[in-house]
Short mmCIF file of C-alpha atoms in Angstrom, two decimals:
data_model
loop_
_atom_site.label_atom_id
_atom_site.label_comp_id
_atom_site.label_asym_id
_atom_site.label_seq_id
_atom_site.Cartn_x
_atom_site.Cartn_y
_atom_site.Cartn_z
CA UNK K 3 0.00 0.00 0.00
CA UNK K 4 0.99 3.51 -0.89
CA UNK K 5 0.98 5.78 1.94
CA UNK K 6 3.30 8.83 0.97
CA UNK K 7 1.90 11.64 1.93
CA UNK K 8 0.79 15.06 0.45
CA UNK K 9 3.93 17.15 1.85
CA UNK K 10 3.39 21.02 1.76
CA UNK K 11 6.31 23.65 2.16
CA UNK K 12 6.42 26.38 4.29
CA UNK K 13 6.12 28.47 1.37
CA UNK K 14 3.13 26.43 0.16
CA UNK K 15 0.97 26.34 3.62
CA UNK K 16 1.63 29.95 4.21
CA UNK K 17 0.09 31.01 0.57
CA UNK K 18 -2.43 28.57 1.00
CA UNK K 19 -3.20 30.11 4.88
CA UNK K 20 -2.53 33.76 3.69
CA UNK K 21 -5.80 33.05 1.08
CA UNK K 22 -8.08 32.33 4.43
CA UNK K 23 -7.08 35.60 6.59
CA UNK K 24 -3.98 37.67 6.69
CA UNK K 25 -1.24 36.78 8.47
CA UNK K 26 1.68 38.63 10.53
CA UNK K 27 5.21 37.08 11.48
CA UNK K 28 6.04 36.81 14.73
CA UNK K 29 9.39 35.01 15.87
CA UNK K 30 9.55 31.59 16.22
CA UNK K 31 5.48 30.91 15.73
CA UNK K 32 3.52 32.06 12.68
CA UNK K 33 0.59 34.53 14.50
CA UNK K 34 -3.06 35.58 12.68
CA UNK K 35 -3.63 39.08 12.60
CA UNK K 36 -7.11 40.57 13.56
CA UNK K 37 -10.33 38.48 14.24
CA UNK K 38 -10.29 35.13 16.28
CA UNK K 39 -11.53 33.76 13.11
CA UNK K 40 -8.09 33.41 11.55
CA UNK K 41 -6.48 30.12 10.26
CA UNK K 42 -2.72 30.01 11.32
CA UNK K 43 -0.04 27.14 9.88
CA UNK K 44 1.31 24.38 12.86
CA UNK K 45 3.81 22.00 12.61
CA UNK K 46 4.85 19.34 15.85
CA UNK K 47 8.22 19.86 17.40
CA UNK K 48 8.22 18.29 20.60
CA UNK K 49 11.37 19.28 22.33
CA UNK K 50 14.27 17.18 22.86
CA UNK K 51 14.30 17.53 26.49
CA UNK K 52 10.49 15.96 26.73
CA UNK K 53 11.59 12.79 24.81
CA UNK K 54 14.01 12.09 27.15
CA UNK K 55 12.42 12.69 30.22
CA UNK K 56 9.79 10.28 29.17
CA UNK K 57 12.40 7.83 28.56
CA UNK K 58 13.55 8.84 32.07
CA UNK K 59 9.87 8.24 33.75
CA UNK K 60 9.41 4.52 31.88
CA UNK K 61 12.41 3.25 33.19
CA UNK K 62 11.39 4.65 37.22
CA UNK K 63 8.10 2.66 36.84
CA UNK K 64 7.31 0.85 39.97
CA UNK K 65 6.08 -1.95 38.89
CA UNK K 66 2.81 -3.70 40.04
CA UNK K 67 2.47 -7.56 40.94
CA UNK K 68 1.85 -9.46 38.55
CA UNK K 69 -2.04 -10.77 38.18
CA UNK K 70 -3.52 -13.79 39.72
CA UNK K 71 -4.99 -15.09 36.84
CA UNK K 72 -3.25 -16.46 33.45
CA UNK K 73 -5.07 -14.12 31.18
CA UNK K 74 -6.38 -10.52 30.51
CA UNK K 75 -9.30 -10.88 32.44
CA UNK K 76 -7.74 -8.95 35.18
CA UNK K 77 -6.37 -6.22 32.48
CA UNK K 78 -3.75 -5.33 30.75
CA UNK K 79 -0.63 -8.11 31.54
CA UNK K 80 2.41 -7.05 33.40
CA UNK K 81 4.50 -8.89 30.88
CA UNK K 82 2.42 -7.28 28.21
CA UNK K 83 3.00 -3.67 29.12
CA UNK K 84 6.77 -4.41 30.60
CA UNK K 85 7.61 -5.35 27.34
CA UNK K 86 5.83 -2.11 25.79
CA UNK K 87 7.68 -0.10 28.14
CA UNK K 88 11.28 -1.51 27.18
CA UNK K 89 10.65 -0.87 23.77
CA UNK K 90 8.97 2.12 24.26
CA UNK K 91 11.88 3.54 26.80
CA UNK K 92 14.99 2.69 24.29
CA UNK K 93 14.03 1.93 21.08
CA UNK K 94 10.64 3.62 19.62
CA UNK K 95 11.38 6.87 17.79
CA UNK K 96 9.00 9.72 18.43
CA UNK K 97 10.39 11.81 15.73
CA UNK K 98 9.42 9.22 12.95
CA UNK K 99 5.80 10.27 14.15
CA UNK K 100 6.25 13.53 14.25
CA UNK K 101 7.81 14.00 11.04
CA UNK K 102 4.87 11.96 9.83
CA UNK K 103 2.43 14.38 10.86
CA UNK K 104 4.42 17.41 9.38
CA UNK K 105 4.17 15.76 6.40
CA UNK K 106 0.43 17.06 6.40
CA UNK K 107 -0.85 20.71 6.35
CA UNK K 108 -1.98 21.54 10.12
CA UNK K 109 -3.48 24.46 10.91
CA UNK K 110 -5.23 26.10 14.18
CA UNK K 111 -8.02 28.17 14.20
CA UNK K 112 -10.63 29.56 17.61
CA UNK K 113 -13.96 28.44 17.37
CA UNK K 114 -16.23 29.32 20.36
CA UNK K 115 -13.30 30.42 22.49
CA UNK K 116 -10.86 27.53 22.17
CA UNK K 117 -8.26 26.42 19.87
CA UNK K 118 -9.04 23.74 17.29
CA UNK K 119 -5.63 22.03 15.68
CA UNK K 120 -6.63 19.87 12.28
CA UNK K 121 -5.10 18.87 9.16
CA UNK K 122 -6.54 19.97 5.96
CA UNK K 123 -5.21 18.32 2.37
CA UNK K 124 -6.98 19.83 -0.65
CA UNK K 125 -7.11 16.98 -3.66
CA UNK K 126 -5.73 18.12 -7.06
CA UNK K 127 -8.93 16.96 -8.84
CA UNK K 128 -11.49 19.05 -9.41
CA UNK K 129 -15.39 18.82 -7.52
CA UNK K 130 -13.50 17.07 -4.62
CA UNK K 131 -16.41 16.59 -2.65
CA UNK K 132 -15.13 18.46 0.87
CA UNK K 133 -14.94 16.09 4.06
CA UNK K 134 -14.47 16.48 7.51
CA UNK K 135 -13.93 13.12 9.50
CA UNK K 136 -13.41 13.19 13.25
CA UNK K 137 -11.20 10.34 15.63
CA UNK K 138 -12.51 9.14 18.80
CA UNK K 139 -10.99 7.72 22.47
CA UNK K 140 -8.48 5.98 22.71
CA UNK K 141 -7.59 7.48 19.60
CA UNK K 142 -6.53 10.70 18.15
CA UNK K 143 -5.90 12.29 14.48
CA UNK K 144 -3.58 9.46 14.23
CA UNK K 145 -5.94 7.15 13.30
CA UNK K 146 -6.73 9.00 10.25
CA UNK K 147 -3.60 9.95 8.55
CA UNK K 148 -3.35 6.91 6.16
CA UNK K 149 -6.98 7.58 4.38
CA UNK K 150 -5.90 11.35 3.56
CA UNK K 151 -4.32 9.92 0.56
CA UNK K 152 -6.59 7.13 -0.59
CA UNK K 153 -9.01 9.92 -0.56
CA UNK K 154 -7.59 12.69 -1.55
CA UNK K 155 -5.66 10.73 -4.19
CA UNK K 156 -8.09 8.19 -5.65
CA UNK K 157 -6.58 7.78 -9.03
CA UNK K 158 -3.36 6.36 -7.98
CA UNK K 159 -5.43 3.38 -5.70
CA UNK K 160 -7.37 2.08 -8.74
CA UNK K 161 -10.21 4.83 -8.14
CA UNK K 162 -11.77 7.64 -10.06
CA UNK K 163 -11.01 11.21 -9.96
CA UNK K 164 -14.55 11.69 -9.83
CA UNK K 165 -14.79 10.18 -5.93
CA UNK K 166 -11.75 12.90 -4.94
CA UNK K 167 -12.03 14.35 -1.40
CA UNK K 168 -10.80 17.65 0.11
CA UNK K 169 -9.89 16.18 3.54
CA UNK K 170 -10.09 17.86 7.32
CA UNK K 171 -9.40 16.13 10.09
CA UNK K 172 -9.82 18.21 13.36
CA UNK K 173 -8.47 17.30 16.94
CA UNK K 174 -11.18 16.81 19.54
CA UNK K 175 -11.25 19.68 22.13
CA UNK K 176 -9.03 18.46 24.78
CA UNK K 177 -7.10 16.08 22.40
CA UNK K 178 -3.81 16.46 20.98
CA UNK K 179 -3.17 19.67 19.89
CA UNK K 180 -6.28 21.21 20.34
CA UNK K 181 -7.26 23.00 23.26
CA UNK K 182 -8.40 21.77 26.67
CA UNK K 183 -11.77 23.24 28.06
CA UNK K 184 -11.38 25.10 31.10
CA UNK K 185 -14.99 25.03 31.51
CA UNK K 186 -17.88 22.33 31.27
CA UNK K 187 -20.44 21.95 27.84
CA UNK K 188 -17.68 20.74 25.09
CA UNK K 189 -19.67 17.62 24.16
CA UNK K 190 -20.53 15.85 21.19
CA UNK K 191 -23.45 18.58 20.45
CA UNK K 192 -21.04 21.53 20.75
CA UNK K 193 -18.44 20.19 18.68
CA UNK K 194 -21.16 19.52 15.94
CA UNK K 195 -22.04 22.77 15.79
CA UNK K 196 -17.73 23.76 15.59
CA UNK K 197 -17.58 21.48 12.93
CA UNK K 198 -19.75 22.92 10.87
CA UNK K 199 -18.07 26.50 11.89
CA UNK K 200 -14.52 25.11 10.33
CA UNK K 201 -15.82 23.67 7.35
CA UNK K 202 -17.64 27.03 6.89
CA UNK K 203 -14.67 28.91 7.64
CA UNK K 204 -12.36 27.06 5.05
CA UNK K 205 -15.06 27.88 2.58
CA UNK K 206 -17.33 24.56 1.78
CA UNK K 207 -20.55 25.76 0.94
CA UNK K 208 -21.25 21.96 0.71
CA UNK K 209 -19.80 19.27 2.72
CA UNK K 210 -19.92 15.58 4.35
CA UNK K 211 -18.97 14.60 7.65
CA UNK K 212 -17.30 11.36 8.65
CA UNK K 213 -17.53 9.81 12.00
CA UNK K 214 -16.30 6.58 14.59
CA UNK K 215 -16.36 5.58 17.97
CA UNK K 216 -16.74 9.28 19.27
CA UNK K 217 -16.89 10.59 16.11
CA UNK K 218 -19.70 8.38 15.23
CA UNK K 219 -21.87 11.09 18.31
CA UNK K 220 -20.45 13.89 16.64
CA UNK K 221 -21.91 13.43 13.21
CA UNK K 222 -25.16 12.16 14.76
CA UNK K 223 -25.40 15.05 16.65
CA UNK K 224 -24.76 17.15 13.18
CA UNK K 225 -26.88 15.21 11.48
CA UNK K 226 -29.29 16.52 14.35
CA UNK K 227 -28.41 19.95 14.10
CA UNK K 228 -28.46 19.69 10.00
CA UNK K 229 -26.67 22.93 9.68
CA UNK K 230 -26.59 24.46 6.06
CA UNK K 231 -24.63 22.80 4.18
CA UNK K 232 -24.21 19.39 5.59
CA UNK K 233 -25.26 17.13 2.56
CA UNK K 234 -24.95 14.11 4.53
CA UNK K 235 -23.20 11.25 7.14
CA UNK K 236 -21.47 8.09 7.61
CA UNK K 237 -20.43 6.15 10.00
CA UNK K 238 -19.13 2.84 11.20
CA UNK K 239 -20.29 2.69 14.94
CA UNK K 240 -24.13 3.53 13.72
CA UNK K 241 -26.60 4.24 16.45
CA UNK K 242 -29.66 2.33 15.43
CA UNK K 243 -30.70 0.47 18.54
CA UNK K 244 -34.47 0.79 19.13
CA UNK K 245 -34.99 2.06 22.64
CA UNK K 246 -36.58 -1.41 24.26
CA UNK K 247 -33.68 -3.24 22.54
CA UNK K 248 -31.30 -0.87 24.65
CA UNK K 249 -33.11 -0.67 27.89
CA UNK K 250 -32.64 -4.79 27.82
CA UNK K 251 -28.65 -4.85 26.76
CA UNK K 252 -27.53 -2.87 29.04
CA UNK K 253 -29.60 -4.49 32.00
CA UNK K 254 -28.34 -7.68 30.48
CA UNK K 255 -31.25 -9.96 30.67
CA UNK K 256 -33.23 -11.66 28.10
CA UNK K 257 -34.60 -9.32 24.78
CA UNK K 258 -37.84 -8.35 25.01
CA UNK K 259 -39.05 -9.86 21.94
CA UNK K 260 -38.57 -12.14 19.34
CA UNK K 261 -35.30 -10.74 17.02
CA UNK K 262 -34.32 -11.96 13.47
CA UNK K 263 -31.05 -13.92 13.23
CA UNK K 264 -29.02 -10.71 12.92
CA UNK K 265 -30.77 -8.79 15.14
CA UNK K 266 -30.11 -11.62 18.11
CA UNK K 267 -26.67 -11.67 17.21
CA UNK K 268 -26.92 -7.62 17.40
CA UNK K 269 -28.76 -8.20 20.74
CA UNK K 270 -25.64 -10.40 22.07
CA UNK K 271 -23.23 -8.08 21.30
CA UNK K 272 -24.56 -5.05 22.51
CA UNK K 273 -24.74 -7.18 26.20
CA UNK K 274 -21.81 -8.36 26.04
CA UNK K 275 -19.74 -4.55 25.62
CA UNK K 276 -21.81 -3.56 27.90
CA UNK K 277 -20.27 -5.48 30.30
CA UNK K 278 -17.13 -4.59 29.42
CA UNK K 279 -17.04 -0.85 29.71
CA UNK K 280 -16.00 -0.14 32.98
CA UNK K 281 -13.14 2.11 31.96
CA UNK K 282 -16.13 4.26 30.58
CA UNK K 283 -18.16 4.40 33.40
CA UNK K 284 -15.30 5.46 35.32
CA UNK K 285 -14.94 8.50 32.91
CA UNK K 286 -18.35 9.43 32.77
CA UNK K 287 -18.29 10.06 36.30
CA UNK K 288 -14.58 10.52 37.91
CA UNK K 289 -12.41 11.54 35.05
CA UNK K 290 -10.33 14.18 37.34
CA UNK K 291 -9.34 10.50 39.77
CA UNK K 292 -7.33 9.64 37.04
CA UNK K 293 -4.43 12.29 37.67
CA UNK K 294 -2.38 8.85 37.87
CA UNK K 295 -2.09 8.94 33.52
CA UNK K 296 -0.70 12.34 33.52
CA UNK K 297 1.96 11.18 35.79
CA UNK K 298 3.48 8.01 34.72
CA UNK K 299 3.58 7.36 31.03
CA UNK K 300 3.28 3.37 31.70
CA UNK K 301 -0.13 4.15 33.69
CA UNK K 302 -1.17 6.21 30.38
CA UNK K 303 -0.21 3.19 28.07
CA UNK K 304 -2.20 0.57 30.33
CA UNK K 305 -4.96 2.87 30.61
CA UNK K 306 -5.69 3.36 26.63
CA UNK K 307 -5.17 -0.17 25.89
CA UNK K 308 -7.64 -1.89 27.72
CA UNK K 309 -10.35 -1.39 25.86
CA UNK K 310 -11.83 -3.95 24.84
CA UNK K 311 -13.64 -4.05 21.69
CA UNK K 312 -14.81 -7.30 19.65
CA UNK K 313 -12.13 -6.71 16.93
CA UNK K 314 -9.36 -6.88 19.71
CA UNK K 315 -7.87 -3.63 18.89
CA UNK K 316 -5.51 -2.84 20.37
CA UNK K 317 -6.00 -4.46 23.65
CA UNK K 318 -6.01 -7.96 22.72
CA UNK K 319 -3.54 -7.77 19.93
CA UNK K 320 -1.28 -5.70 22.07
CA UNK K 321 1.06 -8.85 23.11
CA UNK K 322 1.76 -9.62 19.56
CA UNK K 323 1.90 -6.49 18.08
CA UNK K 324 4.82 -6.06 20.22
CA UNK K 325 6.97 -8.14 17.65
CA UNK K 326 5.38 -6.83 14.72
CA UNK K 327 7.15 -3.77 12.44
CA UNK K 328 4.65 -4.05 9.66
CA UNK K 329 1.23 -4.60 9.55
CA UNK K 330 -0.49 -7.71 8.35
CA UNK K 331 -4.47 -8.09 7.67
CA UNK K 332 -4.74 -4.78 9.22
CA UNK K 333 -3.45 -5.43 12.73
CA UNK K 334 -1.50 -2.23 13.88
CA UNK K 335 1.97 -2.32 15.09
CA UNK K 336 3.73 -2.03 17.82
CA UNK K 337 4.80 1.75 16.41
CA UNK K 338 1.53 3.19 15.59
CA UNK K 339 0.18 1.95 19.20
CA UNK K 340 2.72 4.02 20.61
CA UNK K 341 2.34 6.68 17.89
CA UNK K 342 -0.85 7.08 19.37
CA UNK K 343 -0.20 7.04 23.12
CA UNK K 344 2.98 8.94 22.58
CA UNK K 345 0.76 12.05 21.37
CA UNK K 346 -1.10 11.67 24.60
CA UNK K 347 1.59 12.16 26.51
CA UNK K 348 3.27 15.14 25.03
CA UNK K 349 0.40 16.84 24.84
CA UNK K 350 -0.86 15.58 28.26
CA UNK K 351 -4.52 15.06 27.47
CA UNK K 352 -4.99 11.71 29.28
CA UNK K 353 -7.59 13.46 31.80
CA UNK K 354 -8.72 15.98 29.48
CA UNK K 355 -9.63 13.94 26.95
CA UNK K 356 -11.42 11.34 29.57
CA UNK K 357 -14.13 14.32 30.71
CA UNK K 358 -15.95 13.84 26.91
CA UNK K 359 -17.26 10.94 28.73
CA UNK K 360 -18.17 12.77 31.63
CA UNK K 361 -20.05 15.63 29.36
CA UNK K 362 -21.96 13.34 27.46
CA UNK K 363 -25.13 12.42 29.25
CA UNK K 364 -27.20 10.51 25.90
CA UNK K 365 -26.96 6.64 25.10
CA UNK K 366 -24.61 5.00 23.25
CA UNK K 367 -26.03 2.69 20.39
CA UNK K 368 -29.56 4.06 21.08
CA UNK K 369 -30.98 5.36 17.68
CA UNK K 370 -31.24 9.17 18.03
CA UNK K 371 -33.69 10.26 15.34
CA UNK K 372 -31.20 11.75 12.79
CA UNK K 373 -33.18 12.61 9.56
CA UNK K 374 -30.43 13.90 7.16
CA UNK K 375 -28.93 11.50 4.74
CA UNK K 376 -26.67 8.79 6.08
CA UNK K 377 -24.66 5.69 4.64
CA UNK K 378 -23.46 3.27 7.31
CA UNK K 379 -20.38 0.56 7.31
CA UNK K 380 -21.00 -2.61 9.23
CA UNK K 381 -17.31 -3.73 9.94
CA UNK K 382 -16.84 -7.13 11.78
CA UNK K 383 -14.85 -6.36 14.69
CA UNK K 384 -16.70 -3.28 16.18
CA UNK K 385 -18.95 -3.66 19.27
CA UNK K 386 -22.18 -4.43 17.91
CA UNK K 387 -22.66 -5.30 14.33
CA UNK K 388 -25.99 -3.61 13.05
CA UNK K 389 -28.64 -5.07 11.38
CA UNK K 390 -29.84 -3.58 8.26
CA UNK K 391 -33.18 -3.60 9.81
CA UNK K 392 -32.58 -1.37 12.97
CA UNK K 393 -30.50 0.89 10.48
CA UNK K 394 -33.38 1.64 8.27
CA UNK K 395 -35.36 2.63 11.32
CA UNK K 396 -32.53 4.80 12.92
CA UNK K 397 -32.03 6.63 9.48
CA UNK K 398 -34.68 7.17 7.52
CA UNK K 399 -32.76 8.50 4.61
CA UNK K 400 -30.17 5.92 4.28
CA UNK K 401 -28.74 5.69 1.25
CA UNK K 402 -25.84 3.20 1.98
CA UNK K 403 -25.38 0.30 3.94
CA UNK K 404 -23.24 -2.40 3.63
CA UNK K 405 -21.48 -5.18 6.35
CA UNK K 406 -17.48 -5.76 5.06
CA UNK K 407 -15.12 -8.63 5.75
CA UNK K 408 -12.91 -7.33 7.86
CA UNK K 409 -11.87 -4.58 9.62
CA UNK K 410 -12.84 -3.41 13.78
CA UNK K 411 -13.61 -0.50 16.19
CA UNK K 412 -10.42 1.31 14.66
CA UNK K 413 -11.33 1.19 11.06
CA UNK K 414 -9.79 3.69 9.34
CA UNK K 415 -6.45 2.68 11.22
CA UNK K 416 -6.76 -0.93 10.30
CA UNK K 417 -8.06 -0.96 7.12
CA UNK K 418 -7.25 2.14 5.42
CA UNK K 419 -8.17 1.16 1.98
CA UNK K 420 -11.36 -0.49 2.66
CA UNK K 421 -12.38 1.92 4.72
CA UNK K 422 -11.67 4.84 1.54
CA UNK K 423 -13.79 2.72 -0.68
CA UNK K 424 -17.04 2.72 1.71
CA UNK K 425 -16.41 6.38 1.95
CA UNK K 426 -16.29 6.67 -1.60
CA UNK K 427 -19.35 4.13 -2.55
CA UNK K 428 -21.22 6.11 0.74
CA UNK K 429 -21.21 9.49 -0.35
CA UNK K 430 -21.26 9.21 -4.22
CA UNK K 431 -25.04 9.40 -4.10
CA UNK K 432 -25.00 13.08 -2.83
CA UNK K 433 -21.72 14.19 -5.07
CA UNK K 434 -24.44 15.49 -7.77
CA UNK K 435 -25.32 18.32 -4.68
CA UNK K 436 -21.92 19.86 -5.03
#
């Protein structure tokens, strides 16, 4: 697979910025002139001195005992994350990551008072249908980069020019380089309505919106809010489940009536992650008690990786990723696990990013009455697999579903190029609209 990415020179991103707002030069950061509403160029440079002291914390890790049990049923293994940290401590090279990233246009921008970071890679074709796709927890921006090119760049994965996407991919307030809330109300309904701010701000009259695992409540909630302009939706963690359905998953007893073959299976599911959500509950109601993951890096590791979703990413595959440089079948390596938990550390948004959970007060799988056109990806491994006939009553205007072969929770990370060709399949009904 082909994942070079679109690199932009200085010279480049600060034409392409100075066409959004004017800019003034200000040593050693590039600062927008005038109105909040300004767009100003960011590249990563986490200094030297911060690499090293992390390397310094890993290897003063007191260590826990080791469980009582011989498997993860108890969490994350000490052998498992002892061996992360070794790696992690000597080996792993941050600025492979970061170098990665500033391979991408990033920009910052104020919307509602805080700073939003994202990346923003315009296709060369013409009528690229503009699209903003947003990460969720345990995961950041990170997840994303290898579909910017599939999507922005169909032509040279077998596509057609005429499925070409401009491509944003914002930060979540209070993840990665994005800004932290110092106040409550930054939920999944408030960063709808940001989201819609940006994309007006970069000057899409006409847009999609792109959503999983946390992202997945941000374009429902936009697909609530239908704000002018928003042609449309998908998503690959779908909220479809009918509200009795719901009620009886997450008490965990018997459904209350009689389901279809994939809606039992559904049904199974849904109880079964419900059980297994503890680290969520504890977010959703005692985020700030985790102080712990801004401390030690190892705690921060541990934390992210249990979480336990049916594809196994990335708890389960953790203890074999550890050996594994490139990825196979879309299993994620040892690297881009620690790409990703790296990024929380630097930017320390272990707690920060935890309170989403806390804001959010609305189910999880429940259906929430979106009536705005949506296409949904079933993918194998994610929590619940939904049934074509609870999607149809969730969204009313769907106009693409389909259930793939492989792929989990973290589907744009694991299966990059699948995961551009439902994007391009889901959206090419409403491409006539731009």
């Amino acid at each position: 697979m082909s994942s070079k990415p679109i690199v932009a020179t200085r010279r480049e991103v600060l034409v392409a910025t100075a066409a959004m707002g004017a800019l003034s030069l200000v040593p050693g950061a590039l600062r927008a002139a005038g109105a909040n509403d300004s767009i100003r160029p960011f590249s990563v440079d986490i200094p030297q001195r911060e690499i090293t002291q992390l390397r310094q914390r890993i290897a003063a890790t007191r260590w826990p005992d080791r469980e009582t049990v011989p498997d993860s049923s108890q969490g994350v293994q000490l052998v498992t994350i002892q061996k992360l940290a070794r790696y992690w401590g000597t080996d792993y090279d941050w600025r492979k990551c970061e170098a990665k990233l500033n391979g991408y246009p990033q920009f910052i921008t104020e919307i509602d008072g805080l700073d939003i970071h994202f990346i923003h890679v315009r296709s060369k074709h013409r009528n690229a249908l503009p699209l903003i796709v947003t990460h969720g927890w345990p995961g950041s921006i990170i997840e994303q980069l290898k579909i910017i090119d599939p999507l922005t760049n169909p032509t040279a994965y077998g596509a057609s020019a005429s499925d070409a996407f401009d491509v944003v991919i914002p930060s979540m307030p209070g993840y990665g380089f994005s800004g932290k809330p110092t106040t409550t109300g930054w939920g999944p309904e408030r960063m709808g309505r940001a989201w819609a701010e940006l994309m007006k701000r970069l000057g899409y009259s006409r847009y999609v919106a792109q959503g999983g695992d946390w992202g997945a409540f941000v374009v429902d909630q936009m697909g609530l809010q239908a704000p002018t302009g928003l042609l449309g939706i998908h998503t690959n963690m779908p909220a479809t489940v009918p509200e009795e359905i719901d009620k009886a998953a997450q008490a965990g007893g018997p459904p209350p009536s009689i389901l279809s073959t994939d809606e039992g299976r559904a049904y199974d599911q849904l109880v079964a992650t419900f059980k297994q959500v503890a680290y969520a509950r504890m977010m959703a109601s005692r985020p700030q008690t985790l102080c712990s993951i801004a401390d030690s890096p190892v705690g921060l590791a541990a934390w992210l990786l249990d979480h336990n979703d049916a594809g196994g990413q990335p708890a389960a595959a953790i203890a074999s990723a550890l050996d594994r440089t490139t990825s196979v079948n879309g299993e994620l390596t040892r690297d881009e696990i620690l790409d990703n938990i790296s990024l929380y550390w630097f930017t320390n948004t272990g707690v920060s990013a935890s309170r989403l959970y806390w804001e959010y007060r609305g189910g999880f799988f429940n259906a929430k009455g979106v009536s705005i056109p949506v296409a949904v990806t079933v993918f194998p491994g994610e929590q619940y697999q939904a049934p074509r006939s609870w999607t149809e009553r969730a969204y009313p205007k769907l106009i693409y579903y389909n259930k793939v072969d492989r792929g989990g929770h973290f589907a744009a990370w694991e299966q990059p190029l699948l995961f551009s060709g439902e994007l391009r399949a889901g959206f090419r009904p409403l491409r006539q609209e731009i």
